[in-house]
Protein backbone atom coordinates (compact mmCIF):
# COMPACT_ATOMS: atom_id res chain seq x y z
CA UNK A 1 0.00 0.00 0.00
CA UNK A 2 1.27 3.45 -0.89
CA UNK A 3 0.69 6.70 0.94
CA UNK A 4 -1.20 8.69 -1.69
CA UNK A 5 -0.89 11.96 0.23
CA UNK A 6 2.87 11.85 -0.25
CA UNK A 7 2.47 11.78 -4.05
CA UNK A 8 2.56 14.69 -6.50
CA UNK A 9 -0.10 14.88 -9.25
CA UNK A 10 2.36 13.63 -11.89
CA UNK A 11 3.16 10.59 -9.74
CA UNK A 12 -0.51 9.83 -9.26
CA UNK A 13 -0.83 10.21 -13.01
CA UNK A 14 1.88 7.62 -13.63
CA UNK A 15 0.27 5.24 -11.16
CA UNK A 16 -3.10 5.67 -12.85
CA UNK A 17 -1.54 4.96 -16.21
CA UNK A 18 -0.23 1.66 -14.90
CA UNK A 19 -3.76 0.87 -13.73
CA UNK A 20 -5.05 1.66 -17.21
CA UNK A 21 -6.89 4.75 -16.06
CA UNK A 22 -7.08 8.17 -17.73
CA UNK A 23 -4.53 10.57 -16.38
CA UNK A 24 -6.88 13.51 -15.87
CA UNK A 25 -8.20 11.68 -12.83
CA UNK A 26 -4.91 12.49 -11.06
CA UNK A 27 -5.79 16.18 -10.79
CA UNK A 28 -9.19 15.31 -9.37
CA UNK A 29 -7.68 12.98 -6.80
CA UNK A 30 -5.03 15.53 -5.76
CA UNK A 31 -7.71 18.18 -5.32
CA UNK A 32 -9.81 15.89 -3.14
CA UNK A 33 -6.78 15.17 -0.98
CA UNK A 34 -6.17 18.90 -0.59
CA UNK A 35 -9.75 19.20 0.66
CA UNK A 36 -8.92 16.72 3.40
CA UNK A 37 -11.05 13.73 2.42
CA UNK A 38 -10.50 10.67 4.57
CA UNK A 39 -11.49 7.98 2.08
CA UNK A 40 -11.68 7.36 -1.65
CA UNK A 41 -15.44 6.96 -1.31
CA UNK A 42 -15.72 10.69 -0.69
CA UNK A 43 -14.28 11.38 -4.16
CA UNK A 44 -17.72 11.61 -5.67
CA UNK A 45 -16.67 12.51 -9.21
CA UNK A 46 -14.68 9.27 -9.59
CA UNK A 47 -16.37 6.10 -10.85
CA UNK A 48 -17.15 3.64 -8.08
CA UNK A 49 -14.93 0.87 -9.43
CA UNK A 50 -11.97 3.25 -9.63
CA UNK A 51 -12.53 4.29 -6.03
CA UNK A 52 -12.45 0.62 -5.04
CA UNK A 53 -9.30 -0.04 -7.05
CA UNK A 54 -7.58 2.98 -5.53
CA UNK A 55 -8.46 1.81 -2.03
CA UNK A 56 -6.71 -1.49 -2.76
CA UNK A 57 -3.44 0.17 -3.77
CA UNK A 58 -3.29 3.32 -1.68
CA UNK A 59 -4.16 4.55 1.76
CA UNK A 60 -5.21 8.04 2.85
CA UNK A 61 -3.58 9.10 6.06
CA UNK A 62 -5.12 11.49 8.54
CA UNK A 63 -4.72 12.97 12.01
CA UNK A 64 -6.90 12.68 15.08
CA UNK A 65 -7.24 15.69 17.31
CA UNK A 66 -6.43 14.59 20.85
CA UNK A 67 -6.54 18.06 22.37
CA UNK A 68 -7.13 21.64 21.35
CA UNK A 69 -6.21 24.61 23.50
CA UNK A 70 -7.08 28.19 22.63
CA UNK A 71 -5.21 31.09 24.19
CA UNK A 72 -7.46 33.56 26.00
CA UNK A 73 -4.80 36.22 25.43
CA UNK A 74 -4.42 36.24 21.65
CA UNK A 75 -6.42 33.39 20.08
CA UNK A 76 -3.35 31.22 19.44
CA UNK A 77 -4.41 27.58 19.08
CA UNK A 78 -2.35 24.57 20.10
CA UNK A 79 -3.30 21.15 18.78
CA UNK A 80 -2.14 17.76 19.90
CA UNK A 81 -2.52 15.42 16.94
CA UNK A 82 -2.40 11.68 17.10
CA UNK A 83 -0.54 9.95 14.28
CA UNK A 84 -1.38 6.56 12.80
CA UNK A 85 1.07 4.69 15.01
CA UNK A 86 -0.16 6.20 18.28
CA UNK A 87 2.57 8.82 18.56
CA UNK A 88 1.47 12.43 18.88
CA UNK A 89 2.89 15.85 18.04
CA UNK A 90 1.91 19.43 18.68
CA UNK A 91 1.08 22.11 16.09
CA UNK A 92 0.35 25.78 16.75
CA UNK A 93 -1.79 28.24 14.78
CA UNK A 94 -0.90 31.91 15.29
CA UNK A 95 -2.97 34.84 14.15
CA UNK A 96 -0.73 37.59 12.86
CA UNK A 97 -1.87 40.78 11.16
CA UNK A 98 -0.32 39.61 7.90
CA UNK A 99 -2.14 36.27 8.05
CA UNK A 100 -2.57 33.02 9.88
CA UNK A 101 0.61 31.08 10.44
CA UNK A 102 0.98 27.45 11.37
CA UNK A 103 4.00 26.22 13.31
CA UNK A 104 4.52 22.56 12.50
CA UNK A 105 6.59 19.73 13.93
CA UNK A 106 8.93 17.78 11.67
CA UNK A 107 9.82 14.87 13.95
CA UNK A 108 8.36 13.00 16.91
CA UNK A 109 10.84 14.22 19.51
CA UNK A 110 14.29 15.52 18.65
CA UNK A 111 17.86 14.34 19.08
CA UNK A 112 19.62 17.70 19.05
CA UNK A 113 19.59 18.07 22.82
CA UNK A 114 19.42 21.88 23.16
CA UNK A 115 19.57 22.52 26.90
CA UNK A 116 16.71 25.02 26.99
CA UNK A 117 14.19 23.18 24.81
CA UNK A 118 11.32 20.91 25.88
CA UNK A 119 11.03 19.19 22.50
CA UNK A 120 14.27 17.29 22.94
CA UNK A 121 13.48 15.73 26.31
CA UNK A 122 13.24 11.98 25.67
CA UNK A 123 15.14 12.19 22.39
CA UNK A 124 14.03 11.30 18.90
CA UNK A 125 11.28 8.75 18.36
CA UNK A 126 10.97 9.00 14.58
CA UNK A 127 10.83 11.37 11.63
CA UNK A 128 7.47 12.59 10.37
CA UNK A 129 6.29 11.51 6.92
CA UNK A 130 5.67 14.18 4.27
CA UNK A 131 1.94 13.47 4.47
CA UNK A 132 1.96 13.90 8.23
CA UNK A 133 3.52 17.36 7.95
CA UNK A 134 1.06 18.23 5.20
CA UNK A 135 -1.77 17.08 7.44
CA UNK A 136 -0.57 19.32 10.26
CA UNK A 137 -1.20 22.26 7.94
CA UNK A 138 -4.36 20.89 6.35
CA UNK A 139 -6.03 19.66 9.53
CA UNK A 140 -5.13 22.85 11.43
CA UNK A 141 -6.80 24.85 8.70
CA UNK A 142 -9.87 22.61 8.56
CA UNK A 143 -10.30 22.29 12.30
CA UNK A 144 -9.78 25.98 13.07
CA UNK A 145 -11.59 27.34 10.03
CA UNK A 146 -8.70 29.79 9.65
CA UNK A 147 -7.15 29.95 6.18
CA UNK A 148 -3.43 29.28 6.57
CA UNK A 149 -1.10 31.48 4.53
CA UNK A 150 2.24 30.99 6.26
CA UNK A 151 4.19 28.05 7.64
CA UNK A 152 7.09 27.93 10.05
CA UNK A 153 8.99 24.70 10.60
CA UNK A 154 9.69 25.63 14.20
CA UNK A 155 7.76 23.02 16.13
CA UNK A 156 9.14 19.76 17.47
CA UNK A 157 12.14 18.31 15.67
CA UNK A 158 15.04 19.34 13.48
CA UNK A 159 13.84 19.71 9.86
CA UNK A 160 17.30 19.17 8.36
CA UNK A 161 17.55 15.88 10.27
CA UNK A 162 14.54 14.77 8.18
CA UNK A 163 15.76 16.33 4.94
CA UNK A 164 14.10 14.26 2.21
CA UNK A 165 10.69 14.12 3.86
CA UNK A 166 10.75 17.85 4.55
CA UNK A 167 11.70 18.59 0.92
CA UNK A 168 8.84 16.42 -0.30
CA UNK A 169 6.45 18.10 2.15
CA UNK A 170 7.50 21.51 0.78
CA UNK A 171 6.81 20.39 -2.79
CA UNK A 172 3.38 19.13 -1.78
CA UNK A 173 2.29 22.15 0.22
CA UNK A 174 3.67 24.57 -2.37
CA UNK A 175 1.99 22.84 -5.31
CA UNK A 176 -0.33 25.15 -7.29
CA UNK A 177 -3.01 22.45 -7.38
CA UNK A 178 -2.55 21.75 -3.69
CA UNK A 179 -2.51 24.14 -0.75
CA UNK A 180 -0.41 26.46 -2.90
CA UNK A 181 1.44 28.11 -0.04
CA UNK A 182 4.24 30.24 -1.46
CA UNK A 183 7.84 29.43 -0.55
CA UNK A 184 8.30 33.03 0.51
CA UNK A 185 5.66 32.37 3.15
CA UNK A 186 7.60 29.45 4.59
CA UNK A 187 10.41 29.52 7.17
CA UNK A 188 12.62 26.57 7.95
CA UNK A 189 14.42 26.72 11.27
CA UNK A 190 17.56 24.73 12.01
CA UNK A 191 19.96 24.34 14.91
CA UNK A 192 22.71 24.47 12.30
CA UNK A 193 23.26 21.09 10.63
CA UNK A 194 25.71 22.75 8.25
CA UNK A 195 26.41 19.58 6.29
CA UNK A 196 22.89 20.00 4.85
CA UNK A 197 23.12 23.71 4.00
CA UNK A 198 24.74 23.30 0.57
CA UNK A 199 22.24 20.60 -0.34
CA UNK A 200 19.41 22.95 0.65
CA UNK A 201 20.97 25.87 -1.24
CA UNK A 202 21.16 23.74 -4.38
CA UNK A 203 17.39 23.50 -4.39
CA UNK A 204 17.26 27.27 -4.55
CA UNK A 205 13.99 27.50 -2.67
CA UNK A 206 12.71 30.94 -1.90
CA UNK A 207 11.93 30.04 1.70
CA UNK A 208 13.47 31.80 4.69
CA UNK A 209 16.22 29.90 6.44
CA UNK A 210 16.23 30.63 10.18
CA UNK A 211 19.34 29.63 12.02
CA UNK A 212 18.99 29.06 15.74
CA UNK A 213 22.24 30.66 16.75
CA UNK A 214 21.61 31.50 20.42
CA UNK A 215 25.32 32.14 21.08
CA UNK A 216 28.06 33.76 18.99
CA UNK A 217 31.07 31.87 20.39
CA UNK A 218 31.91 28.18 20.60
CA UNK A 219 32.27 28.02 24.34
CA UNK A 220 28.76 29.31 25.05
CA UNK A 221 27.12 27.68 22.05
CA UNK A 222 28.54 24.21 22.63
CA UNK A 223 27.41 24.39 26.22
CA UNK A 224 23.73 25.01 25.39
CA UNK A 225 23.57 23.40 21.93
CA UNK A 226 25.30 20.03 21.51
CA UNK A 227 24.83 20.41 17.73
CA UNK A 228 27.61 22.99 17.84
CA UNK A 229 30.18 20.47 19.05
CA UNK A 230 32.31 19.29 16.17
CA UNK A 231 30.80 21.88 13.84
CA UNK A 232 31.60 25.25 15.38
CA UNK A 233 30.32 28.79 14.95
CA UNK A 234 32.88 29.81 12.32
CA UNK A 235 31.87 26.91 10.06
CA UNK A 236 28.23 27.74 10.65
CA UNK A 237 28.63 31.37 9.62
CA UNK A 238 30.65 30.33 6.54
CA UNK A 239 27.85 27.92 5.60
CA UNK A 240 25.35 30.77 6.02
CA UNK A 241 27.52 32.95 3.80
CA UNK A 242 27.56 30.34 1.05
CA UNK A 243 23.81 29.85 1.40
CA UNK A 244 23.15 33.56 1.08
CA UNK A 245 25.42 33.89 -1.94
CA UNK A 246 23.84 30.96 -3.71
CA UNK A 247 20.17 31.74 -3.01
CA UNK A 248 20.20 35.51 -2.52
CA UNK A 249 17.87 34.92 0.41
CA UNK A 250 18.66 36.62 3.68
CA UNK A 251 19.03 34.35 6.65
CA UNK A 252 17.57 35.14 10.01
CA UNK A 253 19.30 34.33 13.26
CA UNK A 254 17.15 33.20 16.16
CA UNK A 255 18.57 34.26 19.49
CA UNK A 256 16.86 33.19 22.72
CA UNK A 257 18.03 35.51 25.47
CA UNK A 258 19.08 33.49 28.50
CA UNK A 259 19.87 35.28 31.73
CA UNK A 260 23.59 35.27 32.50
CA UNK A 261 24.38 32.82 29.71
CA UNK A 262 24.39 34.57 26.32
CA UNK A 263 23.22 38.12 27.04
CA UNK A 264 26.33 40.19 27.79
CA UNK A 265 27.51 43.16 25.68
CA UNK A 266 30.42 40.99 24.47
CA UNK A 267 27.99 38.43 23.14
CA UNK A 268 26.04 41.20 21.41
CA UNK A 269 29.15 42.61 19.72
CA UNK A 270 30.30 39.25 18.41
CA UNK A 271 26.76 38.43 17.26
CA UNK A 272 26.63 41.76 15.41
CA UNK A 273 29.82 40.85 13.60
CA UNK A 274 28.39 37.52 12.42
CA UNK A 275 25.07 39.09 11.42
CA UNK A 276 26.75 41.82 9.37
CA UNK A 277 28.87 39.27 7.57
CA UNK A 278 25.79 37.55 6.11
CA UNK A 279 23.32 40.48 6.25
CA UNK A 280 21.23 38.46 8.66
CA UNK A 281 18.17 39.69 10.47
CA UNK A 282 18.32 38.93 14.18
CA UNK A 283 15.21 37.74 16.01
CA UNK A 284 15.61 38.16 19.73
CA UNK A 285 13.35 35.92 21.80
CA UNK A 286 13.11 36.21 25.56
CA UNK A 287 13.67 32.59 26.61
CA UNK A 288 10.41 30.77 27.24
CA UNK A 289 10.03 28.94 30.49
CA UNK A 290 10.47 25.17 30.39
CA UNK A 291 9.83 23.33 33.67
CA UNK A 292 12.69 20.86 33.26
CA UNK A 293 15.26 23.56 32.53
CA UNK A 294 17.27 25.70 34.91
CA UNK A 295 17.54 28.61 32.50
CA UNK A 296 15.69 31.89 32.95
CA UNK A 297 14.92 34.64 30.45
CA UNK A 298 17.12 37.73 30.38
CA UNK A 299 15.77 40.80 32.12
CA UNK A 300 13.98 43.36 29.91
CA UNK A 301 16.87 45.79 30.59
CA UNK A 302 19.48 43.34 29.34
CA UNK A 303 17.37 42.57 26.34
CA UNK A 304 17.01 46.24 25.45
CA UNK A 305 20.71 46.94 25.91
CA UNK A 306 21.55 43.90 23.78
CA UNK A 307 19.21 45.02 21.01
CA UNK A 308 20.70 48.52 21.12
CA UNK A 309 24.23 47.22 20.58
CA UNK A 310 23.04 45.24 17.57
CA UNK A 311 21.15 48.18 16.12
CA UNK A 312 23.98 50.62 16.74
CA UNK A 313 26.23 48.39 14.70
CA UNK A 314 23.78 48.40 11.83
CA UNK A 315 22.10 45.07 12.43
CA UNK A 316 18.38 44.67 11.95
CA UNK A 317 17.25 43.22 15.28
CA UNK A 318 13.67 42.73 16.43
CA UNK A 319 12.19 41.22 19.56
CA UNK A 320 9.73 38.47 18.85
CA UNK A 321 6.32 38.92 20.39
CA UNK A 322 5.26 36.03 22.54
CA UNK A 323 2.00 34.36 21.58
CA UNK A 324 -0.01 31.68 23.34
CA UNK A 325 1.73 32.23 26.68
CA UNK A 326 -1.20 30.87 28.68
CA UNK A 327 -1.24 27.56 26.78
CA UNK A 328 2.53 26.88 26.63
CA UNK A 329 2.50 27.25 22.87
CA UNK A 330 5.73 29.22 22.47
CA UNK A 331 9.07 28.23 20.95
CA UNK A 332 10.75 25.36 22.74
CA UNK A 333 7.63 24.42 24.70
CA UNK A 334 6.13 21.91 22.30
CA UNK A 335 6.42 18.29 23.24
CA UNK A 336 6.06 14.92 21.68
CA UNK A 337 3.40 13.07 23.58
CA UNK A 338 2.43 9.47 23.60
CA UNK A 339 -1.23 8.76 23.46
CA UNK A 340 -2.40 7.40 26.76
CA UNK A 341 -5.14 5.26 25.40
N1 LIG B 1 15.20 22.27 15.44
C1 LIG B 1 14.93 23.53 14.82
C2 LIG B 1 13.49 23.97 14.88
C3 LIG B 1 12.70 23.78 16.14
S1 LIG B 1 12.88 24.87 17.47
C4 LIG B 1 15.84 24.60 15.41
O1 LIG B 1 16.60 24.30 16.30
O2 LIG B 1 15.80 25.71 14.92
C5 LIG B 1 12.27 26.44 17.04
C6 LIG B 1 13.01 27.55 17.74
O3 LIG B 1 12.70 27.63 19.14
C7 LIG B 1 14.52 27.40 17.66
O4 LIG B 1 15.10 28.63 17.39
C8 LIG B 1 14.83 26.97 19.08
O5 LIG B 1 16.18 27.15 19.41
C9 LIG B 1 13.90 27.82 19.86
N2 LIG B 1 13.71 27.46 21.26
C10 LIG B 1 13.82 26.24 21.82
N3 LIG B 1 13.56 26.30 23.14
C11 LIG B 1 13.29 27.58 23.43
C12 LIG B 1 12.93 28.27 24.63
N4 LIG B 1 12.80 27.65 25.79
N5 LIG B 1 12.70 29.61 24.53
C13 LIG B 1 12.81 30.24 23.34
N6 LIG B 1 13.14 29.64 22.20
C14 LIG B 1 13.37 28.33 22.23
XYZ file of C-alpha atoms and ligand atoms in Angstrom:
367
model
C 0.000 0.000 0.000
C 1.266 3.447 -0.885
C 0.687 6.703 0.941
C -1.200 8.694 -1.688
C -0.889 11.959 0.233
C 2.867 11.849 -0.254
C 2.473 11.776 -4.046
C 2.565 14.690 -6.498
C -0.095 14.878 -9.250
C 2.358 13.631 -11.887
C 3.162 10.590 -9.742
C -0.510 9.830 -9.263
C -0.835 10.210 -13.010
C 1.884 7.616 -13.630
C 0.270 5.239 -11.157
C -3.105 5.674 -12.854
C -1.543 4.959 -16.213
C -0.232 1.658 -14.900
C -3.755 0.866 -13.732
C -5.049 1.657 -17.208
C -6.891 4.753 -16.062
C -7.085 8.173 -17.729
C -4.527 10.571 -16.382
C -6.881 13.515 -15.870
C -8.199 11.685 -12.826
C -4.912 12.494 -11.055
C -5.788 16.179 -10.795
C -9.195 15.312 -9.371
C -7.684 12.985 -6.796
C -5.029 15.526 -5.765
C -7.712 18.180 -5.319
C -9.813 15.894 -3.138
C -6.778 15.171 -0.984
C -6.173 18.901 -0.586
C -9.748 19.204 0.665
C -8.919 16.717 3.402
C -11.051 13.730 2.418
C -10.498 10.666 4.568
C -11.489 7.981 2.083
C -11.678 7.363 -1.653
C -15.440 6.959 -1.305
C -15.725 10.689 -0.692
C -14.276 11.376 -4.159
C -17.723 11.612 -5.675
C -16.666 12.514 -9.210
C -14.681 9.274 -9.592
C -16.370 6.100 -10.849
C -17.151 3.641 -8.084
C -14.929 0.873 -9.432
C -11.973 3.253 -9.629
C -12.527 4.289 -6.035
C -12.451 0.617 -5.037
C -9.297 -0.041 -7.049
C -7.577 2.979 -5.529
C -8.460 1.813 -2.031
C -6.710 -1.494 -2.763
C -3.443 0.165 -3.769
C -3.288 3.324 -1.677
C -4.161 4.553 1.762
C -5.213 8.041 2.846
C -3.577 9.096 6.056
C -5.119 11.495 8.536
C -4.722 12.965 12.010
C -6.898 12.679 15.077
C -7.242 15.686 17.309
C -6.430 14.589 20.848
C -6.539 18.057 22.374
C -7.128 21.643 21.348
C -6.214 24.612 23.503
C -7.084 28.193 22.630
C -5.213 31.091 24.191
C -7.458 33.564 25.996
C -4.804 36.218 25.427
C -4.418 36.237 21.647
C -6.416 33.395 20.083
C -3.350 31.220 19.436
C -4.405 27.583 19.078
C -2.346 24.574 20.098
C -3.300 21.153 18.780
C -2.140 17.759 19.899
C -2.524 15.420 16.939
C -2.401 11.685 17.096
C -0.543 9.948 14.277
C -1.381 6.560 12.804
C 1.070 4.687 15.008
C -0.164 6.198 18.278
C 2.566 8.824 18.560
C 1.470 12.426 18.876
C 2.894 15.849 18.035
C 1.910 19.432 18.682
C 1.077 22.106 16.093
C 0.351 25.783 16.749
C -1.790 28.243 14.778
C -0.896 31.908 15.294
C -2.971 34.845 14.147
C -0.734 37.591 12.862
C -1.870 40.782 11.157
C -0.315 39.614 7.896
C -2.138 36.271 8.051
C -2.574 33.024 9.877
C 0.614 31.080 10.442
C 0.983 27.451 11.368
C 4.004 26.220 13.307
C 4.518 22.564 12.501
C 6.588 19.732 13.935
C 8.926 17.779 11.667
C 9.818 14.868 13.947
C 8.357 13.000 16.913
C 10.843 14.218 19.508
C 14.285 15.524 18.649
C 17.860 14.341 19.084
C 19.624 17.697 19.048
C 19.592 18.072 22.821
C 19.416 21.878 23.163
C 19.574 22.516 26.896
C 16.710 25.020 26.987
C 14.186 23.179 24.806
C 11.324 20.906 25.881
C 11.025 19.187 22.502
C 14.271 17.289 22.943
C 13.484 15.727 26.309
C 13.237 11.981 25.674
C 15.143 12.190 22.395
C 14.032 11.298 18.897
C 11.277 8.746 18.360
C 10.975 9.004 14.582
C 10.829 11.371 11.630
C 7.471 12.591 10.366
C 6.295 11.512 6.921
C 5.671 14.183 4.272
C 1.944 13.469 4.465
C 1.956 13.896 8.232
C 3.516 17.360 7.953
C 1.062 18.233 5.196
C -1.768 17.078 7.439
C -0.566 19.318 10.261
C -1.203 22.260 7.936
C -4.361 20.892 6.347
C -6.035 19.664 9.528
C -5.131 22.849 11.432
C -6.802 24.849 8.696
C -9.869 22.606 8.557
C -10.302 22.286 12.297
C -9.781 25.976 13.074
C -11.588 27.337 10.025
C -8.702 29.789 9.647
C -7.147 29.951 6.183
C -3.428 29.283 6.573
C -1.105 31.482 4.529
C 2.237 30.986 6.257
C 4.192 28.047 7.635
C 7.087 27.928 10.053
C 8.988 24.698 10.604
C 9.687 25.633 14.203
C 7.764 23.021 16.126
C 9.140 19.763 17.472
C 12.145 18.305 15.667
C 15.036 19.339 13.476
C 13.843 19.714 9.859
C 17.299 19.174 8.360
C 17.553 15.882 10.267
C 14.540 14.773 8.183
C 15.759 16.330 4.945
C 14.104 14.260 2.210
C 10.693 14.119 3.861
C 10.754 17.852 4.550
C 11.700 18.590 0.920
C 8.838 16.420 -0.298
C 6.445 18.101 2.152
C 7.500 21.511 0.779
C 6.806 20.387 -2.789
C 3.379 19.131 -1.776
C 2.290 22.146 0.223
C 3.674 24.567 -2.366
C 1.994 22.840 -5.313
C -0.327 25.153 -7.289
C -3.006 22.455 -7.381
C -2.547 21.747 -3.692
C -2.513 24.143 -0.755
C -0.406 26.459 -2.905
C 1.437 28.114 -0.040
C 4.236 30.238 -1.462
C 7.839 29.426 -0.553
C 8.297 33.030 0.512
C 5.656 32.366 3.147
C 7.600 29.452 4.595
C 10.407 29.525 7.172
C 12.621 26.573 7.948
C 14.417 26.719 11.269
C 17.561 24.729 12.010
C 19.960 24.338 14.912
C 22.713 24.468 12.297
C 23.260 21.094 10.631
C 25.705 22.749 8.248
C 26.414 19.577 6.286
C 22.893 20.002 4.847
C 23.125 23.707 3.996
C 24.740 23.303 0.574
C 22.236 20.604 -0.344
C 19.414 22.948 0.648
C 20.969 25.868 -1.238
C 21.162 23.736 -4.381
C 17.386 23.500 -4.388
C 17.259 27.269 -4.550
C 13.985 27.496 -2.670
C 12.712 30.940 -1.897
C 11.932 30.042 1.702
C 13.472 31.795 4.695
C 16.219 29.903 6.444
C 16.229 30.628 10.176
C 19.341 29.630 12.016
C 18.987 29.056 15.742
C 22.240 30.663 16.749
C 21.610 31.497 20.420
C 25.322 32.143 21.077
C 28.059 33.761 18.991
C 31.069 31.869 20.395
C 31.906 28.180 20.604
C 32.269 28.019 24.343
C 28.758 29.313 25.047
C 27.121 27.681 22.050
C 28.543 24.205 22.625
C 27.405 24.388 26.219
C 23.732 25.005 25.391
C 23.572 23.396 21.925
C 25.304 20.033 21.507
C 24.831 20.408 17.728
C 27.606 22.991 17.836
C 30.180 20.474 19.047
C 32.311 19.289 16.167
C 30.800 21.881 13.840
C 31.596 25.248 15.378
C 30.321 28.788 14.953
C 32.877 29.806 12.323
C 31.873 26.909 10.057
C 28.229 27.739 10.652
C 28.629 31.367 9.623
C 30.647 30.326 6.538
C 27.850 27.920 5.599
C 25.352 30.772 6.017
C 27.518 32.950 3.798
C 27.557 30.337 1.052
C 23.812 29.846 1.404
C 23.146 33.560 1.084
C 25.424 33.894 -1.942
C 23.841 30.956 -3.712
C 20.168 31.735 -3.014
C 20.197 35.513 -2.515
C 17.867 34.920 0.412
C 18.662 36.619 3.684
C 19.026 34.353 6.653
C 17.572 35.142 10.015
C 19.302 34.332 13.264
C 17.147 33.203 16.161
C 18.567 34.258 19.486
C 16.857 33.193 22.723
C 18.033 35.514 25.469
C 19.082 33.492 28.503
C 19.870 35.276 31.727
C 23.586 35.271 32.496
C 24.382 32.818 29.706
C 24.392 34.571 26.321
C 23.220 38.123 27.045
C 26.328 40.188 27.788
C 27.506 43.161 25.676
C 30.421 40.991 24.475
C 27.989 38.431 23.135
C 26.037 41.201 21.408
C 29.151 42.605 19.722
C 30.297 39.249 18.409
C 26.757 38.433 17.263
C 26.627 41.764 15.405
C 29.824 40.851 13.599
C 28.390 37.518 12.416
C 25.073 39.088 11.420
C 26.755 41.817 9.367
C 28.873 39.266 7.566
C 25.791 37.548 6.107
C 23.317 40.480 6.248
C 21.230 38.458 8.658
C 18.174 39.693 10.466
C 18.317 38.929 14.182
C 15.214 37.736 16.014
C 15.610 38.160 19.733
C 13.345 35.916 21.797
C 13.106 36.215 25.561
C 13.667 32.587 26.608
C 10.411 30.771 27.243
C 10.033 28.940 30.487
C 10.471 25.167 30.387
C 9.828 23.328 33.666
C 12.686 20.864 33.265
C 15.264 23.562 32.530
C 17.273 25.696 34.906
C 17.540 28.612 32.503
C 15.695 31.887 32.953
C 14.923 34.644 30.446
C 17.125 37.731 30.381
C 15.768 40.804 32.116
C 13.978 43.363 29.908
C 16.865 45.791 30.593
C 19.481 43.343 29.343
C 17.368 42.568 26.338
C 17.014 46.238 25.453
C 20.711 46.941 25.907
C 21.552 43.896 23.779
C 19.210 45.018 21.008
C 20.703 48.516 21.120
C 24.229 47.222 20.581
C 23.041 45.241 17.575
C 21.146 48.178 16.119
C 23.982 50.617 16.745
C 26.231 48.390 14.698
C 23.783 48.403 11.829
C 22.096 45.066 12.434
C 18.382 44.666 11.954
C 17.247 43.223 15.280
C 13.669 42.729 16.431
C 12.185 41.219 19.558
C 9.726 38.468 18.850
C 6.322 38.918 20.386
C 5.255 36.028 22.543
C 1.996 34.358 21.583
C -0.012 31.682 23.340
C 1.728 32.235 26.678
C -1.197 30.866 28.685
C -1.240 27.555 26.781
C 2.529 26.876 26.630
C 2.501 27.254 22.865
C 5.735 29.217 22.471
C 9.071 28.231 20.948
C 10.746 25.359 22.739
C 7.626 24.422 24.700
C 6.132 21.911 22.297
C 6.419 18.289 23.241
C 6.059 14.922 21.682
C 3.396 13.066 23.575
C 2.434 9.473 23.602
C -1.230 8.763 23.456
C -2.396 7.400 26.762
C -5.144 5.262 25.402
N 15.200 22.272 15.441
C 14.934 23.534 14.821
C 13.488 23.972 14.876
C 12.696 23.777 16.140
S 12.879 24.868 17.470
C 15.835 24.596 15.407
O 16.601 24.303 16.304
O 15.802 25.713 14.915
C 12.272 26.442 17.036
C 13.011 27.548 17.738
O 12.699 27.629 19.137
C 14.523 27.397 17.662
O 15.099 28.630 17.386
C 14.831 26.966 19.084
O 16.180 27.151 19.411
C 13.897 27.815 19.861
N 13.708 27.457 21.264
C 13.818 26.242 21.825
N 13.555 26.298 23.143
C 13.291 27.582 23.434
C 12.930 28.274 24.630
N 12.796 27.648 25.789
N 12.703 29.605 24.534
C 12.808 30.244 23.336
N 13.136 29.644 22.196
C 13.372 28.325 22.232
